[in-house]
CSV table of C-alpha atoms and ligand atoms in Angstrom, one decimal:
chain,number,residue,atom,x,y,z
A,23,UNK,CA,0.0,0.0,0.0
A,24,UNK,CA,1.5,3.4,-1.0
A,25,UNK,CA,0.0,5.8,1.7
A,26,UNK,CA,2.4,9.0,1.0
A,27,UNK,CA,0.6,12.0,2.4
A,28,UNK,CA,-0.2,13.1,-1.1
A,29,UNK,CA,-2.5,9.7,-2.0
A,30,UNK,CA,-4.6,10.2,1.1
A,31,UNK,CA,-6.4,13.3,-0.2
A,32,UNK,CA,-6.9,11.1,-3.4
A,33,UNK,CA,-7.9,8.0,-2.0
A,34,UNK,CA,-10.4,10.1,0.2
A,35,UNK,CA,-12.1,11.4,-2.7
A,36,UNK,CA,-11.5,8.1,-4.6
A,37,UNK,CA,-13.2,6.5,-2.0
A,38,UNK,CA,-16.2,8.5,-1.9
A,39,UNK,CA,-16.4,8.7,-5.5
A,40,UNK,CA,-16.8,4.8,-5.9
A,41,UNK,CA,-18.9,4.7,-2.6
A,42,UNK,CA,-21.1,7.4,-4.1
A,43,UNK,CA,-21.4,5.3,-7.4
A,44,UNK,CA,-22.1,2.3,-5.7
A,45,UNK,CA,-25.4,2.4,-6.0
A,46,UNK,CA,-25.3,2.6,-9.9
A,47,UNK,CA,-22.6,0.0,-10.2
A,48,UNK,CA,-23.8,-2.5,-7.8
A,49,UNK,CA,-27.3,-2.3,-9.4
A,50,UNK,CA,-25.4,-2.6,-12.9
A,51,UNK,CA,-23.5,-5.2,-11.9
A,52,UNK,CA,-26.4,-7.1,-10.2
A,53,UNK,CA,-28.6,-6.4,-13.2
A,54,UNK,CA,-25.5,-8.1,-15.3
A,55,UNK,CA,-24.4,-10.7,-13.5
A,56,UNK,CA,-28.7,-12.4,-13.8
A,57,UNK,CA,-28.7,-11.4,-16.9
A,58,UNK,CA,-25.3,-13.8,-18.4
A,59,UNK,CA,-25.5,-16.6,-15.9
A,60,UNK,CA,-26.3,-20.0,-17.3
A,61,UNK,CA,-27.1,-18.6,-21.0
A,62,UNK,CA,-25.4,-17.9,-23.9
A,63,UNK,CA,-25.1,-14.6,-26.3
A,64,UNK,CA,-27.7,-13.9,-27.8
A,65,UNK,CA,-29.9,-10.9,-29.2
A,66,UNK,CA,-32.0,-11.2,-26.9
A,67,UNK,CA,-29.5,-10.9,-24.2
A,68,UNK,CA,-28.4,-7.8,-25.7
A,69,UNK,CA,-31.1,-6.1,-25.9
A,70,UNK,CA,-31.4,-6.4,-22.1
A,71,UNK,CA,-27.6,-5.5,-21.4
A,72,UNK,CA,-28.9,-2.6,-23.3
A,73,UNK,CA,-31.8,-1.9,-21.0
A,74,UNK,CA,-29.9,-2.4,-18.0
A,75,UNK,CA,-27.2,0.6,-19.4
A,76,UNK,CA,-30.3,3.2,-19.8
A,77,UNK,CA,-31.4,2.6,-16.6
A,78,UNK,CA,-27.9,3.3,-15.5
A,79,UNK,CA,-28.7,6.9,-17.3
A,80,UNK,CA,-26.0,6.8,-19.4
A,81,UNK,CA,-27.8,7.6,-22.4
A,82,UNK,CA,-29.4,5.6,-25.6
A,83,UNK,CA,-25.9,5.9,-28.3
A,84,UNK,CA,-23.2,4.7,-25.3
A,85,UNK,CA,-26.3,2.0,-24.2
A,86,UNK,CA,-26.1,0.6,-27.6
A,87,UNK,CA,-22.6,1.1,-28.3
A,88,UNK,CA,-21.7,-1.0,-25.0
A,89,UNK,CA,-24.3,-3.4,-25.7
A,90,UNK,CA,-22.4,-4.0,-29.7
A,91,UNK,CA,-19.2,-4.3,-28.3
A,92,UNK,CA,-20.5,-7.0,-25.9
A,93,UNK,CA,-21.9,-8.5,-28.9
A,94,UNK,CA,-18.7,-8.9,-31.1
A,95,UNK,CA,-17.6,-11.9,-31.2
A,96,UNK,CA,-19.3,-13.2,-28.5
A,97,UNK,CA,-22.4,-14.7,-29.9
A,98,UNK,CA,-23.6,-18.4,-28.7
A,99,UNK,CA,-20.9,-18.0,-26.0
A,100,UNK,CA,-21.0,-17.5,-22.2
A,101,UNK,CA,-20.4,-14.4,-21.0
A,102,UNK,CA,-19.2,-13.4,-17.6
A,103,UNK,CA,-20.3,-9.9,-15.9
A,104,UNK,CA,-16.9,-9.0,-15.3
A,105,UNK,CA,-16.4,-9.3,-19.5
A,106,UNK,CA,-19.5,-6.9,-19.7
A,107,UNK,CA,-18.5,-4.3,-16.9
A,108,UNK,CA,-14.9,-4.4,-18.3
A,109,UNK,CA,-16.4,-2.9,-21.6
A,110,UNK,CA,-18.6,-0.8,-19.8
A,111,UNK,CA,-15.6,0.9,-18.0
A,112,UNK,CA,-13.8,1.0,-21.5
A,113,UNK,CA,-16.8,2.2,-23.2
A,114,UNK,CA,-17.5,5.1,-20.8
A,115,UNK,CA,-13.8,6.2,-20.6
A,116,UNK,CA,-13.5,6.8,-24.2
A,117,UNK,CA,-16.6,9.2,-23.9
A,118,UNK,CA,-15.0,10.4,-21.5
A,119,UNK,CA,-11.8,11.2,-21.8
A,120,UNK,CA,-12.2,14.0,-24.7
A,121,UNK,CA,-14.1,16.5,-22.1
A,122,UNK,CA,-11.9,15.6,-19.0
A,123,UNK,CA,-10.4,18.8,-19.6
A,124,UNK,CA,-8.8,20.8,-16.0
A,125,UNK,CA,-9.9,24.4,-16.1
A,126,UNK,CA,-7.2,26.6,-17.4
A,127,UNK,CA,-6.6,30.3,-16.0
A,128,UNK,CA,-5.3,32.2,-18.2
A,129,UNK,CA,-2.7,34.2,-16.3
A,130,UNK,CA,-2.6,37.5,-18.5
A,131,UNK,CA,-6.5,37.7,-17.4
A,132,UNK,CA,-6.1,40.1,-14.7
A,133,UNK,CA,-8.7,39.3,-13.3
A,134,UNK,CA,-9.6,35.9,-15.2
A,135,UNK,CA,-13.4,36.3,-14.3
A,136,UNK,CA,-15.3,33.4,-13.6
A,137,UNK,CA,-18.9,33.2,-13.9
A,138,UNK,CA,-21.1,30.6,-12.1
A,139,UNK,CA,-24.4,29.6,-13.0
A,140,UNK,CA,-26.7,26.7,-12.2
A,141,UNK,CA,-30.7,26.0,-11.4
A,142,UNK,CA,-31.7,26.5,-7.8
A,143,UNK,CA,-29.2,24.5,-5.2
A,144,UNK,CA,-27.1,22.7,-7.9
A,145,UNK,CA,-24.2,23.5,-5.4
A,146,UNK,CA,-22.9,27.0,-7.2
A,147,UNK,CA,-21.9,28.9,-4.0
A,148,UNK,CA,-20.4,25.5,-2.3
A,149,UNK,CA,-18.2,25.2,-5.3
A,150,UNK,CA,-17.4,28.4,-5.7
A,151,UNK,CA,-16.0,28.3,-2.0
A,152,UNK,CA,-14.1,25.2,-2.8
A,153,UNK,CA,-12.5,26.7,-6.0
A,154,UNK,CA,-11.3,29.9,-4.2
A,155,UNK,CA,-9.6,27.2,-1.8
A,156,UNK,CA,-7.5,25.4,-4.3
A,157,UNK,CA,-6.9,28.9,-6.7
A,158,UNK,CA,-5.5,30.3,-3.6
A,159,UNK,CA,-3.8,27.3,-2.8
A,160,UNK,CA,-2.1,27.4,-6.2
A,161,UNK,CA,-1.0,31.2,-5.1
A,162,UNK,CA,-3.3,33.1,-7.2
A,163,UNK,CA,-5.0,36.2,-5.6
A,164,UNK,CA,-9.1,35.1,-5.5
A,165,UNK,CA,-12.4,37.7,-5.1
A,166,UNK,CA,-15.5,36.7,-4.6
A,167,UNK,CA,-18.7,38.3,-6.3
A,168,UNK,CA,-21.9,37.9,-4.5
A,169,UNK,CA,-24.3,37.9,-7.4
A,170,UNK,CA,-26.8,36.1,-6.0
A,171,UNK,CA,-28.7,39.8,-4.8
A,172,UNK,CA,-31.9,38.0,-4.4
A,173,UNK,CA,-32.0,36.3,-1.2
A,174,UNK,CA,-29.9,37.9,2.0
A,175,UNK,CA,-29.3,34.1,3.1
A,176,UNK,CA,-27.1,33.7,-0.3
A,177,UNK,CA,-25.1,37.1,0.2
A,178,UNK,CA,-24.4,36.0,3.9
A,179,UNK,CA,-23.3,32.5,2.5
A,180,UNK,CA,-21.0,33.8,0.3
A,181,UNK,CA,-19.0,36.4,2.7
A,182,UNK,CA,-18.6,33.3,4.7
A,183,UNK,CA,-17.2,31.2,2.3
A,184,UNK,CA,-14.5,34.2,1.6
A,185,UNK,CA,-13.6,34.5,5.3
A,186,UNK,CA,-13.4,31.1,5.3
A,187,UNK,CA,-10.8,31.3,2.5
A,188,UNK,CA,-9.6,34.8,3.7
A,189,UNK,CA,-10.4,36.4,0.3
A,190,UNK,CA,-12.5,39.7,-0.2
A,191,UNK,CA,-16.2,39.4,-1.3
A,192,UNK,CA,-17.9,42.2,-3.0
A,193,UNK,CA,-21.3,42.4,-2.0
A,194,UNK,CA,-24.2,44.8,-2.2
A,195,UNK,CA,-27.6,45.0,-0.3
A,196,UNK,CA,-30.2,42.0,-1.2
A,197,UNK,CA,-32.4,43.1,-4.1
A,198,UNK,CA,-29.5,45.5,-5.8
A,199,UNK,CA,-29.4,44.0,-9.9
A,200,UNK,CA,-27.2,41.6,-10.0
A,201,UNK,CA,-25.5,42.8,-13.6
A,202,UNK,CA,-24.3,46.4,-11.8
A,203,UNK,CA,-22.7,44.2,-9.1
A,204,UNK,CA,-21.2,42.4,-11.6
A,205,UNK,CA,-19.8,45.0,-13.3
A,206,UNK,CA,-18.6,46.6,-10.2
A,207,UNK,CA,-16.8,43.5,-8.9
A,208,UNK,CA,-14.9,43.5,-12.2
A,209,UNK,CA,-13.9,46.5,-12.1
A,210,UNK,CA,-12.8,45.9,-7.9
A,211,UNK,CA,-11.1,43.2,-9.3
A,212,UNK,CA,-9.0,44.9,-11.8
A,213,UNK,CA,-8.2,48.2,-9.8
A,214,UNK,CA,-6.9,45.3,-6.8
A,215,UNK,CA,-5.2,43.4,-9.6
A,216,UNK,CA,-6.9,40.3,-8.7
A,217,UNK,CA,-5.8,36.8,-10.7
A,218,UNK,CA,-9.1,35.5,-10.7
A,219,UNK,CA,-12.7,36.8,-10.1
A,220,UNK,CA,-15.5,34.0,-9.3
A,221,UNK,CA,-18.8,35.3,-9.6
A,222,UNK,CA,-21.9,34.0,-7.9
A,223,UNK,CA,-25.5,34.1,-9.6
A,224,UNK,CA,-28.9,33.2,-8.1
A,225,UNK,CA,-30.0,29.5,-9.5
A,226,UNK,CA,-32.8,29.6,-12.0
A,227,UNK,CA,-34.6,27.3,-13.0
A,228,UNK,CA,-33.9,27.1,-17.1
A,229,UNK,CA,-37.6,27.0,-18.2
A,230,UNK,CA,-37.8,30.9,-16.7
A,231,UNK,CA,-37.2,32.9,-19.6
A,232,UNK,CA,-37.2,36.1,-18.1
A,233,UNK,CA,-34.6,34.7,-15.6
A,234,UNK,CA,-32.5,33.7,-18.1
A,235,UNK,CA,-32.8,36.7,-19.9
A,236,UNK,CA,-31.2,38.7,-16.8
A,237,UNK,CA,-28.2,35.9,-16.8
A,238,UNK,CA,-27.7,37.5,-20.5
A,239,UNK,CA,-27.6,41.0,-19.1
A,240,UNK,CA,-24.9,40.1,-16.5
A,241,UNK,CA,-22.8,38.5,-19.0
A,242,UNK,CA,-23.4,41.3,-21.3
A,243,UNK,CA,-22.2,44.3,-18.6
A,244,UNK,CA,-19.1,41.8,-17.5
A,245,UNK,CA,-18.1,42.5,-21.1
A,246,UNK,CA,-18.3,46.2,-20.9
A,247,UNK,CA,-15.1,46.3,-18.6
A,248,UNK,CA,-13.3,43.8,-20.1
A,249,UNK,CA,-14.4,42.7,-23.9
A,250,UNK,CA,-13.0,39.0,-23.6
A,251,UNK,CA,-14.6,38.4,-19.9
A,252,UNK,CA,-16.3,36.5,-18.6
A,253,UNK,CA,-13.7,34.2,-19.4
A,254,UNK,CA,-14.9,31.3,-18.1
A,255,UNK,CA,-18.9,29.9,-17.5
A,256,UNK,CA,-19.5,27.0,-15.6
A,257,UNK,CA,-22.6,25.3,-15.4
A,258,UNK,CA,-22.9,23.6,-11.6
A,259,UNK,CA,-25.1,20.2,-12.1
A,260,UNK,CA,-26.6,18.3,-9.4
A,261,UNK,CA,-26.3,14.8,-10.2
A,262,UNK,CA,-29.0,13.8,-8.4
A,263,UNK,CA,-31.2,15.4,-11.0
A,264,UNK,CA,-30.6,12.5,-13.6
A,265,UNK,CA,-32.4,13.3,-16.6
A,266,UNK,CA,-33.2,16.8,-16.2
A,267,UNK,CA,-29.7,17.7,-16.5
A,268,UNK,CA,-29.9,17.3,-20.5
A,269,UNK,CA,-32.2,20.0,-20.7
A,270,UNK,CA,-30.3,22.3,-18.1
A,271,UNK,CA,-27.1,22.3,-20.2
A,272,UNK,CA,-29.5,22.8,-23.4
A,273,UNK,CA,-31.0,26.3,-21.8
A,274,UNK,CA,-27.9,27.4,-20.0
A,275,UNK,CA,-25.4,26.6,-22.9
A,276,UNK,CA,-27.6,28.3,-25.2
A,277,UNK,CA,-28.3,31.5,-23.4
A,278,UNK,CA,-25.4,31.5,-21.0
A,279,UNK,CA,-22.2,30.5,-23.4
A,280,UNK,CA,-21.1,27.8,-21.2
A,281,UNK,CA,-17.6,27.1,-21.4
A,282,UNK,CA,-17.4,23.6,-18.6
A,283,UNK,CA,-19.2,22.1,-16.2
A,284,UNK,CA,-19.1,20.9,-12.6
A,285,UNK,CA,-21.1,18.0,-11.6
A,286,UNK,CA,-21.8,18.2,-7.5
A,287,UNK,CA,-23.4,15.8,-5.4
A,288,UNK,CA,-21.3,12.9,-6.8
A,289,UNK,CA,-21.1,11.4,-3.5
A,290,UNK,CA,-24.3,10.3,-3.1
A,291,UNK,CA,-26.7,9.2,-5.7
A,292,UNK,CA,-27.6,6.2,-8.3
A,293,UNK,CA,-27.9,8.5,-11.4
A,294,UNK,CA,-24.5,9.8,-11.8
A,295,UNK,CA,-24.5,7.8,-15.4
A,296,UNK,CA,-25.8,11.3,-16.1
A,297,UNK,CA,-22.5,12.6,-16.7
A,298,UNK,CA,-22.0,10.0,-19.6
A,299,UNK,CA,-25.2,11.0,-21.2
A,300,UNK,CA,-24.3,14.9,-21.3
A,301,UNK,CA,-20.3,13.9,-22.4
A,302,UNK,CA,-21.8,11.8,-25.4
A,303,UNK,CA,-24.2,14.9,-26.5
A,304,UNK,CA,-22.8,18.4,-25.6
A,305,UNK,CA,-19.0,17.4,-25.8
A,306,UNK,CA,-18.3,20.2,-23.1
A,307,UNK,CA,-15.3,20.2,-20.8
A,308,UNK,CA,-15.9,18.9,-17.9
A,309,UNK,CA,-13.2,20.3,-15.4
A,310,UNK,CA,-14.7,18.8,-11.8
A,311,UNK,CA,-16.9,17.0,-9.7
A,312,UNK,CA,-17.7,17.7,-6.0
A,313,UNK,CA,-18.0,14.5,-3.7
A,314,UNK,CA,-18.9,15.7,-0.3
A,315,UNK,CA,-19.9,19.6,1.2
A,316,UNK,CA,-16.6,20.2,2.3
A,317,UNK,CA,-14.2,23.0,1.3
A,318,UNK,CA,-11.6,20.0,0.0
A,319,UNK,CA,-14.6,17.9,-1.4
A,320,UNK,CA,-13.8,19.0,-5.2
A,321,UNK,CA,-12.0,16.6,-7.0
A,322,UNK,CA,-10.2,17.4,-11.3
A,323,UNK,CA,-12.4,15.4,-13.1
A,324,UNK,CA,-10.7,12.1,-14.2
A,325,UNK,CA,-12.4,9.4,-17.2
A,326,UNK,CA,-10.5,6.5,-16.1
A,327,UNK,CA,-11.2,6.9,-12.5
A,328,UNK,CA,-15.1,8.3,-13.2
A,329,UNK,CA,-15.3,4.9,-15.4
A,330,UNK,CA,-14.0,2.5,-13.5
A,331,UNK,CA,-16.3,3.7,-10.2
A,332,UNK,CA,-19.4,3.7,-12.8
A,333,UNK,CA,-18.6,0.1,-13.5
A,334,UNK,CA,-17.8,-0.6,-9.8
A,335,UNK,CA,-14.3,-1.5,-10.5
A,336,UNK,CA,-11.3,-0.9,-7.9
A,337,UNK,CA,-9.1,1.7,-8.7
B,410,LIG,N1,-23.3,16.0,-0.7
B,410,LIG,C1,-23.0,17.0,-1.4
B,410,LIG,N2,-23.6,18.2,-1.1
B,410,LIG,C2,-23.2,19.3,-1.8
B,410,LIG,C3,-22.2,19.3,-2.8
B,410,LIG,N3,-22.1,20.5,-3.3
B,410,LIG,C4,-23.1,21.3,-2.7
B,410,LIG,N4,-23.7,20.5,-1.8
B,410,LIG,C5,-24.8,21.0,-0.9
B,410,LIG,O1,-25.9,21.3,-1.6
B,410,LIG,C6,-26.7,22.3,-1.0
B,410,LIG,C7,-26.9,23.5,-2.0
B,410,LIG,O2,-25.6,24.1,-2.2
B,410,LIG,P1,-25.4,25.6,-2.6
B,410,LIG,O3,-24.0,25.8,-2.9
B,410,LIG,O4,-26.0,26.5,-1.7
B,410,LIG,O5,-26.2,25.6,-4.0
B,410,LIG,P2,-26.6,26.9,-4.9
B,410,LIG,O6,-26.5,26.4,-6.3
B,410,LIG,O7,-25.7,28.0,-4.6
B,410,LIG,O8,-28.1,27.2,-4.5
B,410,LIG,P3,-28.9,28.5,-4.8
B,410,LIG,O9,-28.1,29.6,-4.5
B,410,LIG,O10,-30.1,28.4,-3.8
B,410,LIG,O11,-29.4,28.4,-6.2
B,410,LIG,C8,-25.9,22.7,0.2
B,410,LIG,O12,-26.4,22.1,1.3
B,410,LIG,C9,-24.5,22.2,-0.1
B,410,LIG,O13,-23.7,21.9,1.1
B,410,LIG,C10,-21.6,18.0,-3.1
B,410,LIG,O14,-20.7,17.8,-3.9
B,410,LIG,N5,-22.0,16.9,-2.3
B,411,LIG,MG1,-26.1,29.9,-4.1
């Protein structure tokens, strides 16, 4: 066992990653294991591999594309579940891979402004306090935006997620618009000569056109003091959602210009097959996943590891 300081963050988070996951591998892997014992390859068989992959959430093309490569060469043979996981975990990591992409600040951003956006408790604030953790870990100056003007509960949260992390927040009164604090912070940021700006919004539910409308405006004043901000937008997703998360990434990419996403909640839910559905559709970075509500509980997204806790292998 190799259990250098460094591994024991990573096995932590490994750990809860897999343990989180459990309940969609072990109900893959149950659903599996009936489904080969004492029969051979056939069709059929297939077709219920497939089934078992949807209900696993990850998505009707990877479903099917699992279910051929169980299928090739196999026919009127027996198959064991640890063939058809094994593919499984190959399958996924090559969907994978192309969008495990770590989110890149662009040092001659000053500030590199960071825009958060999500439906209502996706885990935006929580993740925005973890990131300002590791960005000032890494030695980069970090302000906080309190966009989020309309509830006093959400401003509050936020200025305690900066002292947590010792960075400033800019904040204004609860029910101030959320675009002229936006603009302000950015403007903070620059005269302070922050590294990176991360800017809170209130979640919104992405059927509310008139909400999403206002996420337009603040993106739109962001760009008034600096043309090329905001430089990055990520989309917070709550795994536990399943499905709905499609048509979250649908609205908020297309009003919102999302540039990544983070998928929270990892740590304790069946449906985070999710994640393989929206990699296989959108193609959009994903740069990391949050497995717990602590400040350390955000982990760089990884395929190979995200894979092989999907298909309930050891890591
Ligand atoms: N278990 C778990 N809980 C999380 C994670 N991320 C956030 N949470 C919890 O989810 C709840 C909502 O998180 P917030 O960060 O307030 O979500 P939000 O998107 O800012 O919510 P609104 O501002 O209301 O839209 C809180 O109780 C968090 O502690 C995670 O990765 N795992
Ligand atoms: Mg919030």
């Amino acid at each position: 066992m190799n259990d250098s300081p460094q591994d024991q963050p990573k096995q932590s988070w490994w750990r809860r990653l897999s343990a989180g996951l459990k309940r969609t591998s072990s109900s893959l892997g149950t659903a599996v294991a009936d489904l080969v014992t004492k029969r051979k390859l056939d069709r059929a068989m297939l077709d219920d591999i497939e089934d078992v992959l949807l209900r696993a959430d990850l998505g009707t093309e990877v479903a099917a594309r699992i279910a051929e490569a169980v299928g090739k060469g196999r026919y009127d043979k027996s198959v064991s579940a640890e063939d058809v996981t094994t593919i499984v975990a190959t399958e996924v990591e090559k969907v994978l891979s192309p969008v495990a992409k770590p989110l890149e600040i662009d040092a001659t951003q000053k500030p590199f402004v960071i825009l958060v956006v999500g439906v209502n408790g996706s885990g935006k604030t929580t993740t925005i306090g973890k990131l300002a953790a590791k960005l000032s870990a890494e030695g980069r100056k970090v302000m906080l935006a309190a966009g989020d003007t309309f509830r006093a509960a959400a401003i509050e949260q936020l200025k305690v997620w900066g002292e947590r992390n010792k960075v400033p927040v800019v904040a204004r009164a609860q029910g101030s618009d959320s675009a002229s604090l936006a603009f302000e912070a950015v403007e903070a940021a620059k005269a302070q000569a922050m590294d990176v700006l991360l800017i809170d919004t209130a979640g919104r539910l992405q059927n509310k056109t008139e909400l999403m409308v206002e996420l337009e405006k603040v993106r739109r004043v962001i760009g008034k003091v600096d043309a090329s901000a905001p430089h990055a937008v990520l989309l917070v997703l709550d795994a536990t959602v399943g499905q709905n998360a499609l048509s979250q990434v649908d609205a908020f990419h297309k009003t919102a210009g999302v540039t990544g996403l983070v998928m929270t909640k990892l740590d304790g839910t069946a449906r985070g097959g999710i994640l393989v559905a929206l990699s296989e559709k959108y193609k959009l970075p994903v740069h990391f996943i949050g497995v717990g509500e602590g400040i350390d509980d955000l982990a760089p997204f990884t395929a190979r590891d995200f894979a092989r806790a999907i298909a309930g292998q050891d890591n």
